[in-house]
mmCIF file of C-alpha atoms in Angstrom:
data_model
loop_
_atom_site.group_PDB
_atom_site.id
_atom_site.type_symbol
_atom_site.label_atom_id
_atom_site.label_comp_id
_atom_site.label_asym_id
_atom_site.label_seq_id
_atom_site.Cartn_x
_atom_site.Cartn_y
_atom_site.Cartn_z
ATOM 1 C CA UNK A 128 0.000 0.000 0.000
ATOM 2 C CA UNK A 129 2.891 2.279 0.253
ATOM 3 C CA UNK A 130 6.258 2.332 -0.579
ATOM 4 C CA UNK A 131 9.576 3.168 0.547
ATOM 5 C CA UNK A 132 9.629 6.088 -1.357
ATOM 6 C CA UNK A 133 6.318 7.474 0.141
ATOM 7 C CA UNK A 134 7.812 6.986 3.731
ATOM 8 C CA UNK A 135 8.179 10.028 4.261
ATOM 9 C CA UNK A 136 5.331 11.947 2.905
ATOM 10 C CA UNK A 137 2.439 13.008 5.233
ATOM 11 C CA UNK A 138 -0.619 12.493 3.180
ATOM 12 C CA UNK A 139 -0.963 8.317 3.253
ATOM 13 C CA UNK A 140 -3.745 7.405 5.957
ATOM 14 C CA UNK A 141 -0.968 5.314 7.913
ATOM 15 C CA UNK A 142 1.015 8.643 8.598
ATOM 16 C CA UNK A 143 -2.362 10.728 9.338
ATOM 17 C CA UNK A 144 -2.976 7.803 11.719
ATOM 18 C CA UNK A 145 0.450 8.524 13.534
ATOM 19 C CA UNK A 146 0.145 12.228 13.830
ATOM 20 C CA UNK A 147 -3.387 11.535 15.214
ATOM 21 C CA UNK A 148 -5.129 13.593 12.629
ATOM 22 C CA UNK A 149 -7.397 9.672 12.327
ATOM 23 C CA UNK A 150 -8.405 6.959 13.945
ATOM 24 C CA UNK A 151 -8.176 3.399 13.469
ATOM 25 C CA UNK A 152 -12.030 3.263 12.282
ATOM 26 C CA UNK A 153 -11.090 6.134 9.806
ATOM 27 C CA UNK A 154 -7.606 4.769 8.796
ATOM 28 C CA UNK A 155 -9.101 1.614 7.805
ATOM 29 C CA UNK A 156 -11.690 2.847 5.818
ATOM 30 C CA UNK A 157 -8.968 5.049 3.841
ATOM 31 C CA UNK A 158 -6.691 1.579 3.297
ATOM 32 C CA UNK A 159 -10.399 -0.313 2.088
ATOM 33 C CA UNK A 160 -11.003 2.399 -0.740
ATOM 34 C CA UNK A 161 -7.262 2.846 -1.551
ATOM 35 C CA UNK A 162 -7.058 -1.414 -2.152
ATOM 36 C CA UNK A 163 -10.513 -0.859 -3.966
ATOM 37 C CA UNK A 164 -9.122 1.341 -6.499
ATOM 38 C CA UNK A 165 -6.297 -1.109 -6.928
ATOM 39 C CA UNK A 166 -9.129 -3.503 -7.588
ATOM 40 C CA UNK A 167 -8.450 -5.711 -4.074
ATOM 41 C CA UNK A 168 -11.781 -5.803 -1.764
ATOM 42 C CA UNK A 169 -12.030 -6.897 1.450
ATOM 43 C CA UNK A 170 -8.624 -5.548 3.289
ATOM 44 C CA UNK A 171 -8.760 -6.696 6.634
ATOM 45 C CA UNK A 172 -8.936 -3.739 9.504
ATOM 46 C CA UNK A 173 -5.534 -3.247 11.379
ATOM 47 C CA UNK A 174 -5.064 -5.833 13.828
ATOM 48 C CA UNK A 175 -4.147 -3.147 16.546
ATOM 49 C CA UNK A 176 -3.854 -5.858 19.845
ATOM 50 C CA UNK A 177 -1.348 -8.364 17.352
ATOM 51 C CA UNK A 178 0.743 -5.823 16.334
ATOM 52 C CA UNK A 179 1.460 -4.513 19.614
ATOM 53 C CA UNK A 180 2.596 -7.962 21.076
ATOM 54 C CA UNK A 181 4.386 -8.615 17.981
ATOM 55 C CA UNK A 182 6.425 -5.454 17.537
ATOM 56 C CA UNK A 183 7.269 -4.481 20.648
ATOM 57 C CA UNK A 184 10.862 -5.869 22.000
ATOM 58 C CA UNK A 185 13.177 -4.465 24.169
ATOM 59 C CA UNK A 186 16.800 -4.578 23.313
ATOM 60 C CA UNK A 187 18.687 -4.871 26.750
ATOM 61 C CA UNK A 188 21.845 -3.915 25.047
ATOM 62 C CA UNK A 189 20.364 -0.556 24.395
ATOM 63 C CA UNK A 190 18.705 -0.096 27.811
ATOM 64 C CA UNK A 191 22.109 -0.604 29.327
ATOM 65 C CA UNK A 192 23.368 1.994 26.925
ATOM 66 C CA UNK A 193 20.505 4.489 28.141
ATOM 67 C CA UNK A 194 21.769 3.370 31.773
ATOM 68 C CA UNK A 195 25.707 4.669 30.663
ATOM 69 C CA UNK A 196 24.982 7.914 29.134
ATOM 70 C CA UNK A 197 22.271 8.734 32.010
ATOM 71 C CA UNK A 198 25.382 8.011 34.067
ATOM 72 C CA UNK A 199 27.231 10.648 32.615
ATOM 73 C CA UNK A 200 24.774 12.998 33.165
ATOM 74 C CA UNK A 201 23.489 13.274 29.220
ATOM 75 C CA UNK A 202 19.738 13.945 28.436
ATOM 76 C CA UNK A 203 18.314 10.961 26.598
ATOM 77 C CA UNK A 204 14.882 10.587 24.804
ATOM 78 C CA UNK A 205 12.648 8.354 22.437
ATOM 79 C CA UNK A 206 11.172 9.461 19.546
ATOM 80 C CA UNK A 207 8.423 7.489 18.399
ATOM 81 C CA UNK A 208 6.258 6.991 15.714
ATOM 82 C CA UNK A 209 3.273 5.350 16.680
ATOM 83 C CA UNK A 210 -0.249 5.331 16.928
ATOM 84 C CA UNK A 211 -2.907 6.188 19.767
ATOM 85 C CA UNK A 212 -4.389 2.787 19.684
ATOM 86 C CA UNK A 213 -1.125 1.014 20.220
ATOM 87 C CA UNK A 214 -0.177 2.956 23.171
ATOM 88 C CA UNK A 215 -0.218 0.024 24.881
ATOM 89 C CA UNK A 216 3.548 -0.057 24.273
ATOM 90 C CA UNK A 217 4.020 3.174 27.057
ATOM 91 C CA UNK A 218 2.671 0.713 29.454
ATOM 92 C CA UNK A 219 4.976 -2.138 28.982
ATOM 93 C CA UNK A 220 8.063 -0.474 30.452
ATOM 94 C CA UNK A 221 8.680 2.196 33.416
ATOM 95 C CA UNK A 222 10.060 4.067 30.291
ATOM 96 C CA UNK A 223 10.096 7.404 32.457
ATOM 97 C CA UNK A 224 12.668 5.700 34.670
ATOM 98 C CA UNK A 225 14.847 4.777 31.626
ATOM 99 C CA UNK A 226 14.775 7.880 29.918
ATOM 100 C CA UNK A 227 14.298 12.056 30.006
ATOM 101 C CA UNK A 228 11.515 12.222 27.910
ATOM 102 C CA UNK A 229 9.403 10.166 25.445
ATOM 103 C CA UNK A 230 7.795 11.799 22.198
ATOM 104 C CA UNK A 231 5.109 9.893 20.555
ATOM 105 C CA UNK A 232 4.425 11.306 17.124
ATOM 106 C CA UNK A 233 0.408 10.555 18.035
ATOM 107 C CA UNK A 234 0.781 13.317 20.910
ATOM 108 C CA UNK A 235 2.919 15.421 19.101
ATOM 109 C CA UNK A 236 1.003 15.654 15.694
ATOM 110 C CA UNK A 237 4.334 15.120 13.998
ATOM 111 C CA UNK A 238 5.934 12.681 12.900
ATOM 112 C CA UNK A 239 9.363 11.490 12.322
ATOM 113 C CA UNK A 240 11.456 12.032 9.594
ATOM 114 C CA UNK A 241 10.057 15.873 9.722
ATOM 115 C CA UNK A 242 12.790 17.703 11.386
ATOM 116 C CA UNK A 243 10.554 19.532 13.207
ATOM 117 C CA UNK A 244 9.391 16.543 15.432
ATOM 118 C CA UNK A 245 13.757 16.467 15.996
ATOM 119 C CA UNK A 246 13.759 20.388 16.919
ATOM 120 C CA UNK A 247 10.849 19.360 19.129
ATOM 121 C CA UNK A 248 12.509 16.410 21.180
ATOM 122 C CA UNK A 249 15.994 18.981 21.425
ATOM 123 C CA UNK A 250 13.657 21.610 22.701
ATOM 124 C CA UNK A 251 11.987 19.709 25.107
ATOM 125 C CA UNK A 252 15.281 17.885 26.175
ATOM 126 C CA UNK A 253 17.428 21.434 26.283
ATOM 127 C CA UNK A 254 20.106 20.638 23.895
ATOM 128 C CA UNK A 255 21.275 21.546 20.816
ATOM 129 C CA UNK A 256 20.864 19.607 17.861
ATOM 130 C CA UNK A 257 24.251 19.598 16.979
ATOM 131 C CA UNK A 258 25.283 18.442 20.427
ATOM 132 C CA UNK A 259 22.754 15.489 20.120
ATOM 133 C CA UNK A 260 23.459 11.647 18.749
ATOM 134 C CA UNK A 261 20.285 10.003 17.198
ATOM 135 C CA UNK A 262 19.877 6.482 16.359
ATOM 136 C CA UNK A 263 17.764 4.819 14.357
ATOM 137 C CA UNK A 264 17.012 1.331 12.336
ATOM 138 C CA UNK A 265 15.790 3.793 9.415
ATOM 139 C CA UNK A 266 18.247 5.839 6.758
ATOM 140 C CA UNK A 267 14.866 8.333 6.125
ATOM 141 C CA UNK A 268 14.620 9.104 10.067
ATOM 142 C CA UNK A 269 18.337 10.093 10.244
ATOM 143 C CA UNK A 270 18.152 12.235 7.733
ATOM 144 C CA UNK A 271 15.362 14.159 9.243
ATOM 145 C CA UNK A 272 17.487 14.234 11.864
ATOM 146 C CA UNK A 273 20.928 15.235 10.211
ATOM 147 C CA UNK A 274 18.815 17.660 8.588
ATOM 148 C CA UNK A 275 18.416 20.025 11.753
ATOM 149 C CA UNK A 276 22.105 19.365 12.696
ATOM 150 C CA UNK A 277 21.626 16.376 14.828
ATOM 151 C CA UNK A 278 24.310 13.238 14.650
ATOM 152 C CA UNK A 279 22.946 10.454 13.333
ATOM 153 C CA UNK A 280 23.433 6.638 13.752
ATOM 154 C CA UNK A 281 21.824 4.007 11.738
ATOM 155 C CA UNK A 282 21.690 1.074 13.650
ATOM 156 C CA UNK A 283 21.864 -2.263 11.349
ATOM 157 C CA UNK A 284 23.835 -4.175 13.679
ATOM 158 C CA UNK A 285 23.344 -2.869 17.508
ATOM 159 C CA UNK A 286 26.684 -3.722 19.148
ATOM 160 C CA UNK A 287 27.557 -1.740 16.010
ATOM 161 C CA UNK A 288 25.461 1.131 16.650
ATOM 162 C CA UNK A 289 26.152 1.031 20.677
ATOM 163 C CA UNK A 290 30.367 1.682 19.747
ATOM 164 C CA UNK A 291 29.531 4.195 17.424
ATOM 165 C CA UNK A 292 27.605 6.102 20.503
ATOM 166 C CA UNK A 293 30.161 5.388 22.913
ATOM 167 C CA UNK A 294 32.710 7.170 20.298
ATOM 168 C CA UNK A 295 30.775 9.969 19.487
ATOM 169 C CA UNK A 296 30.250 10.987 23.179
ATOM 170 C CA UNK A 297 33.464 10.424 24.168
#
C-alpha cells in the first residue's frame, strides 16, 4: 500500500494515523477504498492488539546503553512513531525511569522524519541539535534528523550502533 519512497510523505492514511489527525475506524476505511481502487476488496482492519505484542521488543543492550549515558549525566529521549491505539507499548516499560523524555508522534502531531518533530525532542530535552546523537534502524529518520544538525546513527547491527555512541560521546 505504500512504498519506501512514500515513507516520508504526510498524506498516506498510515502517517495521518500517527500524527493523530485519524483513527483506526477512519484509517481503515482510507486503506479499504485505496485497495478498492487497486481492484483488491475486502482488506482486513488493522489488527491493533497483534501488532502490539508482535512489535514491541526491548533490546537490553540498548537499555544498558541508556543506563551509561544517564550516568554521565546526558539527556536521553525516544522518539516514536506510533499510533494512539497502540499505546499500549508506554505501558509495557517504566520508560520514564529509563529515559528524560518520550515523544510519541500521536501526541505530538508530527511525525518522524520531519525535522521539526527532531527540533521538538531537542527543545523539550534542552540541547542543541548539533550536540545530540540520534539512532535509528531507518536511513529516512536520520536524515530528518541530520537535517536540523543532529548526529545520526543508523543502527543495522546494535553492538555496532552502541560503539559508534560510545565514540561519538566520548
Amino acid at each position: 500500500v505504500m512504498g519506501r519512497s512514500q515513507y516520508a510523505e504526510g498524506s498516506h492514511p498510515w502517517h495521518r494515523l500517527e500524527v493523530g489527525e485519524i483513527e483506526i475506524d477512519e484509517y481503515n476505511r482510507a486503506v479499504d477504498q485505496m485497495m478498492q481502487s487497486r481492484g483488491f476488496s475486502g482488506f482486513p482492519g488493522l489488527p491493533v492488539d497483534q501488532i502490539t505484542k508482535r512489535v514491541f521488543s526491548l533490546r537490553h543492550e540498548m537499555v544498558e546503553l541508556l543506563d551509561e549515558l544517564r550516568s554521565h549525566d546526558l539527556r536521553t529521549g525516544i522518539v516514536s512513531n506510533n499510533v494512539k491505539a497502540m499505546a499500549a507499548w508506554r505501558t509495557m516499560v517504566d520508560w520514564d525511569s529509563m529515559v528524560d523524555i518520550v515523544i510519541d508522534s500521536s501526541d505530538v502531531g508530527m511525525r518522524k522524519p520531519d525535522p521539526e518533530i527532531f527540533l521538538h525532542t531537542c527543545e523539550r530535552l534542552d540541547v542543541a541539535p548539533e550536540t545530540t546523537v540520534f539512532l535509528d534502524d531507518m536511513a529516512v529518520n536520520i536524515a530528518g534528523a541530520e537535517a536540523v544538525g543532529m548526529t545520526g546513527v543508523l543502527v543495522e547491527d546494535p553492538e555496532q550502533a552502541i560503539a559508534d555512541v560510545r565514540r561519538l560521546v566520548a
